[in-house]
Short mmCIF file of C-alpha atoms in Angstrom, two decimals:
data_model
loop_
_atom_site.label_atom_id
_atom_site.label_comp_id
_atom_site.label_asym_id
_atom_site.label_seq_id
_atom_site.Cartn_x
_atom_site.Cartn_y
_atom_site.Cartn_z
CA MET A 926 98.82 119.83 126.12
CA ASN A 927 102.97 119.24 126.97
CA LYS A 928 104.86 117.55 124.76
CA ILE A 929 105.68 114.33 126.58
CA ASP A 930 101.52 114.31 126.83
CA LYS A 931 101.25 114.60 123.08
CA LEU A 932 104.07 112.17 122.61
CA ARG A 933 102.14 109.67 124.91
CA GLU A 934 99.02 109.99 123.93
CA ILE A 935 100.30 109.03 120.35
CA GLU A 936 102.15 105.90 122.19
CA LEU A 937 98.24 105.33 123.79
CA GLU A 938 97.06 105.17 120.11
CA LEU A 939 99.20 103.03 118.96
CA LEU A 940 98.65 100.58 121.98
CA GLU A 941 94.66 100.47 121.72
CA HIS A 942 95.15 99.81 117.62
CA PHE A 943 97.49 96.76 118.88
CA ILE A 944 95.51 95.46 121.46
CA ARG A 945 92.16 95.91 118.73
CA ILE A 946 94.52 93.68 116.18
CA CYS A 947 95.21 91.16 118.79
CA GLU A 948 91.58 90.67 119.81
CA ARG A 949 90.44 90.19 116.21
CA GLU A 950 93.49 87.33 115.94
CA ASN A 951 93.50 85.91 119.08
CA LEU A 952 96.99 86.80 119.79
CA LYS A 953 98.29 86.35 123.70
CA TRP A 954 100.14 90.21 124.61
CA TYR A 955 100.58 91.42 128.11
CA ALA A 956 102.19 94.52 129.50
CA SER A 957 105.45 94.45 130.67
CA HIS A 958 108.04 96.63 132.03
CA GLY A 959 108.06 100.11 132.49
CA THR A 960 104.74 100.21 131.02
CA LEU A 961 103.43 96.62 133.60
CA LEU A 962 104.65 98.72 136.47
CA GLY A 963 102.38 101.93 135.86
CA SER A 964 99.62 99.47 135.34
CA VAL A 965 99.80 98.19 138.63
CA ARG A 966 101.15 100.56 140.60
CA ASP A 967 99.94 104.13 139.29
CA GLY A 968 96.81 102.69 136.32
CA GLY A 969 98.86 104.55 133.96
CA PHE A 970 102.39 105.76 132.77
CA LEU A 971 105.46 105.95 135.52
CA VAL A 972 106.13 109.92 135.86
CA TRP A 973 109.60 109.55 134.71
CA ASP A 974 108.34 107.04 131.91
CA ASP A 975 107.98 107.78 128.41
CA ASP A 976 107.29 104.53 126.38
CA VAL A 977 105.18 101.58 125.97
CA ASP A 978 106.47 97.71 126.34
CA VAL A 979 104.45 95.13 125.64
CA VAL A 980 105.72 91.16 125.22
CA MET A 981 104.31 88.36 123.63
CA PRO A 982 104.97 84.10 123.36
CA ALA A 983 107.03 83.78 120.64
CA GLU A 984 104.07 81.68 118.86
CA ASP A 985 102.16 84.81 119.05
CA PHE A 986 104.62 87.06 118.64
CA ASN A 987 105.97 85.39 115.23
CA LYS A 988 101.94 85.55 114.11
CA LEU A 989 102.19 89.04 114.64
CA MET A 990 105.51 89.16 112.17
CA ALA A 991 104.18 87.49 109.70
CA HIS A 992 101.30 89.54 109.13
CA LYS A 993 102.67 93.59 108.26
CA GLU A 994 99.03 94.14 106.19
CA TRP A 995 97.43 94.10 109.20
CA PHE A 996 98.42 97.55 109.97
CA GLY A 997 97.77 99.90 107.83
CA GLU A 998 98.49 103.74 107.07
CA PRO A 999 99.27 105.28 109.75
CA TYR A 1000 100.96 102.52 110.88
CA TYR A 1001 104.14 100.50 110.43
CA LEU A 1002 104.98 97.71 112.01
CA GLN A 1003 108.70 97.44 111.81
CA THR A 1004 109.83 93.51 112.62
CA PRO A 1005 113.03 91.31 112.86
CA LEU A 1006 112.94 90.48 109.27
CA ASP A 1007 113.11 94.03 108.25
CA LYS A 1008 116.70 96.62 108.26
CA GLY A 1009 117.48 98.38 111.65
CA ARG A 1010 115.77 96.20 113.89
CA SER A 1011 117.47 92.86 115.64
CA HIS A 1012 115.12 91.68 118.08
CA ILE A 1013 111.91 93.02 118.71
CA ILE A 1014 108.48 94.48 116.76
CA ARG A 1015 108.06 97.93 116.57
CA LEU A 1016 104.67 99.79 115.79
CA TYR A 1017 105.49 103.18 114.41
CA LYS A 1018 103.06 106.02 113.75
CA ASN A 1019 104.04 107.79 110.19
CA GLY A 1020 104.23 111.33 110.28
CA THR A 1021 106.26 111.37 113.50
CA THR A 1022 109.93 111.19 114.26
CA ALA A 1023 111.38 109.48 117.79
CA PHE A 1024 115.12 109.10 118.36
CA ASP A 1025 116.05 107.26 121.36
CA ARG A 1026 119.88 107.34 120.81
CA PRO A 1027 122.60 109.69 119.60
CA LEU A 1028 120.80 110.61 115.67
CA PHE A 1029 123.89 108.98 113.51
CA GLU A 1030 123.61 105.17 115.68
CA LEU A 1031 120.82 105.39 114.53
CA LEU A 1032 120.77 106.73 110.92
CA LYS A 1033 123.25 103.96 110.21
CA LYS A 1034 120.89 101.45 111.38
CA GLY A 1035 118.41 102.67 109.19
CA GLY A 1036 114.70 101.80 109.60
CA HIS A 1037 111.88 103.66 111.16
CA HIS A 1038 112.28 106.18 112.97
CA GLY A 1039 108.89 107.62 113.95
CA ILE A 1040 106.82 107.23 118.12
CA CYS A 1041 106.70 103.73 118.32
CA ILE A 1042 105.37 100.95 121.14
CA ASP A 1043 107.62 97.70 121.58
CA ILE A 1044 106.75 94.38 121.02
CA LEU A 1045 108.76 91.85 122.52
CA PRO A 1046 108.75 88.09 122.49
CA LEU A 1047 108.94 85.65 126.06
CA ASP A 1048 110.71 83.25 124.10
CA GLU A 1049 110.27 79.56 125.69
CA ILE A 1050 113.03 77.33 127.39
CA GLU A 1051 112.43 74.13 125.95
CA ASN A 1052 111.89 71.91 128.84
CA THR A 1053 111.94 74.26 131.30
CA GLY A 1054 108.88 75.52 132.53
CA PHE A 1055 110.85 79.02 131.45
CA TYR A 1056 110.30 82.30 129.11
CA ASN A 1057 113.70 84.09 128.27
CA LEU A 1058 112.68 87.83 128.58
CA SER A 1059 116.14 89.71 127.01
CA GLY A 1060 117.96 87.20 128.87
CA LEU A 1061 115.57 87.23 132.17
CA THR A 1062 114.66 83.44 132.91
CA ILE A 1063 110.78 83.98 134.44
CA PRO A 1064 108.38 81.02 135.32
CA MET A 1065 105.53 80.24 132.70
CA LYS A 1066 103.03 80.48 134.98
CA TYR A 1067 103.83 83.47 135.77
CA TYR A 1068 101.70 84.91 132.66
CA GLU A 1069 98.56 83.02 133.07
CA PRO A 1070 95.49 83.23 133.82
CA CYS A 1071 96.43 86.88 133.04
CA THR A 1072 93.73 89.91 134.23
CA ARG A 1073 93.16 92.99 133.21
CA ALA A 1074 94.45 96.55 134.48
CA LYS A 1075 93.78 99.96 133.87
CA PHE A 1076 96.32 102.12 132.08
CA GLU A 1077 95.60 105.68 131.34
CA HIS A 1078 92.25 104.94 129.57
CA LEU A 1079 92.97 101.70 128.10
CA GLU A 1080 92.86 98.14 130.12
CA VAL A 1081 95.87 95.88 129.63
CA ASN A 1082 96.87 92.28 129.99
CA VAL A 1083 98.75 91.76 133.24
CA PRO A 1084 100.00 88.59 134.30
CA ALA A 1085 98.71 86.81 136.76
CA ARG A 1086 101.31 87.30 139.18
CA ALA A 1087 102.67 90.74 137.83
CA ARG A 1088 103.98 91.19 141.13
CA LYS A 1089 106.18 88.42 141.05
CA ILE A 1090 107.47 89.65 137.17
CA LEU A 1091 107.82 93.23 138.76
CA ASP A 1092 110.81 91.58 141.49
CA LEU A 1093 112.56 90.44 139.16
CA LEU A 1094 112.79 93.26 137.11
CA TYR A 1095 113.44 96.00 139.35
CA GLY A 1096 113.48 94.56 142.55
CA TYR A 1097 111.77 96.58 145.43
CA TRP A 1098 109.04 98.54 143.20
CA SER A 1099 106.46 99.25 145.74
CA TRP A 1100 104.33 102.24 146.32
CA PRO A 1101 105.94 105.08 146.98
CA SER A 1102 109.71 104.81 145.99
CA GLY A 1103 111.71 101.69 144.35
CA ALA A 1104 111.77 100.79 140.89
CA GLU A 1105 113.24 103.79 139.45
CA PHE A 1106 115.57 102.94 136.95
CA PRO A 1107 113.30 103.65 133.94
CA ARG A 1108 114.78 106.37 132.33
CA PRO A 1109 112.88 109.06 129.64
CA HIS A 1110 113.28 106.74 126.45
CA TYR A 1111 113.53 109.03 123.75
CA TRP A 1112 116.56 111.17 123.05
CA PHE A 1113 114.44 113.89 120.55
CA PHE A 1114 111.03 113.53 119.40
CA ASP A 1115 108.75 115.34 116.82
CA ALA A 1116 104.88 114.34 117.35
CA GLU A 1117 104.12 116.06 114.18
CA THR A 1118 107.17 115.79 111.68
CA ASP A 1119 108.32 112.94 109.87
CA TYR A 1120 111.22 111.59 110.13
CA SER A 1121 112.24 111.58 106.95
CA VAL A 1122 112.94 115.22 106.80
CA TYR A 1123 115.52 115.03 109.55
CA VAL A 1124 117.69 112.35 108.12
CA LYS A 1125 117.27 114.43 105.17
CA ARG A 1126 118.20 117.60 107.15
CA TYR A 1127 121.11 115.60 108.80
CA THR A 1128 122.84 113.18 106.37
CA GLY A 1129 121.39 114.70 103.13
CA TRP A 1130 123.59 117.95 102.75
CA LEU A 1131 127.24 116.81 101.44
CA ASN A 1132 124.80 115.35 97.89
CA ALA A 1133 122.64 118.61 98.14
CA ALA A 1134 126.31 120.50 98.06
CA GLU A 1135 126.99 119.75 95.11
CA GLY A 1136 127.62 122.10 92.23
CA LYS A 1137 125.93 124.93 94.75
CA LYS A 1138 126.72 128.20 96.76
CA ILE A 1139 126.20 126.95 100.39
CA PHE A 1140 125.28 129.69 102.72
CA LEU A 1141 126.55 128.39 106.56
CA PHE A 1142 124.62 129.79 109.91
CA GLY A 1143 126.91 129.55 112.57
CA ALA A 1144 130.15 131.25 113.40
CA ALA A 1145 131.69 129.19 115.58
CA ASP A 1146 134.23 126.00 116.29
CA SER A 1147 132.03 123.78 114.18
CA LEU A 1148 132.04 126.40 111.43
CA ARG A 1149 136.32 125.75 111.65
CA ILE A 1150 135.68 122.08 111.63
CA TRP A 1151 133.63 122.00 108.74
CA LEU A 1152 135.52 124.52 106.79
CA ASN A 1153 138.48 121.73 107.43
CA ASP A 1154 136.97 118.48 107.15
CA PHE A 1155 134.99 118.74 104.13
CA GLY A 1156 137.10 120.76 100.75
CA LEU A 1157 134.43 122.77 100.37
CA ARG A 1158 135.40 126.19 100.69
CA ASP A 1159 135.18 128.06 97.57
CA GLN A 1160 131.10 127.12 97.15
CA VAL A 1161 130.67 129.69 100.72
CA VAL A 1162 129.03 132.76 100.22
CA CYS A 1163 128.59 133.53 103.92
CA THR A 1164 127.50 132.24 107.00
CA PHE A 1165 125.36 134.10 109.35
CA ASP A 1166 125.00 134.61 112.99
CA ASN A 1167 122.65 135.69 115.53
CA ASP A 1168 125.43 138.28 117.50
CA SER A 1169 125.26 141.50 115.67
CA ASN A 1170 128.71 142.30 117.31
CA LYS A 1171 129.94 139.53 114.53
CA TRP A 1172 128.40 141.03 111.27
CA GLY A 1173 130.77 142.59 108.87
CA ASN A 1174 133.51 140.18 110.87
CA GLU A 1175 135.25 136.89 109.66
CA ALA A 1176 135.22 133.95 111.24
CA PHE A 1177 137.75 131.60 109.92
CA GLY A 1178 138.14 133.43 106.59
CA VAL A 1179 134.52 133.51 105.75
CA GLU A 1180 131.86 136.84 106.27
CA ILE A 1181 129.40 136.69 108.84
CA ARG A 1182 125.62 138.31 108.28
CA ASN A 1183 123.01 139.22 109.57
CA PRO A 1184 120.24 136.35 109.54
CA ALA A 1185 117.99 138.95 108.41
CA GLU A 1186 119.24 138.81 105.37
CA ILE A 1187 118.39 135.37 104.61
CA SER A 1188 116.04 135.53 102.45
CA ASN A 1189 117.06 137.52 99.98
CA LEU A 1190 119.94 135.79 99.60
CA LEU A 1191 118.81 131.86 99.49
CA ASP A 1192 117.94 131.06 96.26
CA ASN A 1193 117.53 127.58 94.43
CA ASP A 1194 120.97 127.81 93.59
CA GLY A 1195 122.10 127.49 97.73
CA ILE A 1196 121.74 125.70 100.25
CA LEU A 1197 121.39 126.56 103.83
CA ILE A 1198 123.89 124.04 106.83
CA ILE A 1199 123.57 124.82 110.28
CA VAL A 1200 126.93 124.79 111.68
CA SER A 1201 126.39 125.42 115.50
CA ILE A 1202 125.58 122.92 118.44
CA TRP A 1203 122.95 125.05 119.06
CA HIS A 1204 120.90 123.57 115.41
CA GLN A 1205 118.13 122.98 117.22
CA GLU A 1206 117.37 126.71 118.52
CA ILE A 1207 118.85 128.07 115.10
CA GLY A 1208 115.89 125.65 112.98
CA ARG A 1209 113.32 127.10 114.97
CA GLN A 1210 114.31 130.27 113.79
CA LEU A 1211 114.73 129.63 110.30
CA GLU A 1212 111.62 127.81 110.34
CA ALA A 1213 109.38 131.47 112.46
CA MET A 1214 110.87 133.42 108.98
CA GLY A 1215 109.35 130.90 107.13
CA ILE A 1216 112.50 128.39 105.80
CA THR A 1217 111.94 124.57 106.30
CA ASP A 1218 114.59 123.69 103.74
CA TYR A 1219 117.69 123.83 105.79
CA TYR A 1220 120.13 120.87 106.77
CA VAL A 1221 122.19 120.91 110.08
CA PHE A 1222 125.54 119.71 110.87
CA PHE A 1223 127.62 119.46 114.14
CA ASP A 1224 130.83 117.65 114.17
CA GLU A 1225 130.47 114.45 117.42
CA LEU A 1226 127.47 113.50 115.07
CA LEU A 1227 129.57 112.86 112.04
CA SER A 1228 131.55 109.59 111.73
CA SER A 1229 134.65 109.33 110.05
CA GLU A 1230 133.02 107.18 107.29
CA PHE A 1231 130.85 110.17 106.55
CA LYS A 1232 133.42 113.06 106.50
CA GLY A 1233 135.40 110.68 103.72
CA ARG A 1234 132.79 110.59 101.08
CA LYS A 1235 133.74 113.96 99.69
CA ASN A 1236 136.71 113.02 99.57
CA ALA A 1237 136.32 109.98 97.58
CA LYS A 1238 134.81 111.28 94.78
#
């Protein structure tokens, strides 16, 4: 099973659980956006799509929002009443990670960051016979009576005039071309690691560095930026790099050593910070060495707010 298949498997698990709760509580809902298109046109996920969208009339949406307790472990229902989400509900799978935009934009908002499905409200425009769906006006009569259609191994609720709704969403969409506006949704995902690991890894190093020996991994410009911005040079023991030609030399005044030495040098009094744009590859390298407790810095994701914290102490 490839990574996208694993992502989709979890999203289908979430969708199946959502359907079960809605049936039990007699809540109305419908497939929407790429999920509706995929169901109508392909009977499942669009080739280029990797998320699930459903909509609910506002009355049902609000009832769901008021009952987070319907979703126990391993699920979590995040609503507009929670920090980190403005107007939609998301049903998450705990123990997973999914970032749908550059990391620090999300981390500053807070909230859950696992694999999820999106649940959007259909807000009735009073006395008009229309719904407002994220700024799009759709006749209410397009939704009922709904029918059922295949979406992978599940059956989903499809609006009565699904094709009319798809026309409004995408214009020309029928097979074999058209409606290719959806694109891969997730900037990064991990189906087996809880998002809290990444939150700590990317944001926790500044606090963790207090009074510790610091070992770095990387000997290029990210190292220079880190050394210049945080005033922690006196705590730095050395940096590591995979280029054997650099071993024994210095980069920006810091000794460069062989990564094979990390296990012998790193102890409870030290922390390891990756300072490289190749942080994901280096992270996998470290984990293959049995080193999972490390942090990551790379400048394009670090805001001035975070840069100023050390100097403010």
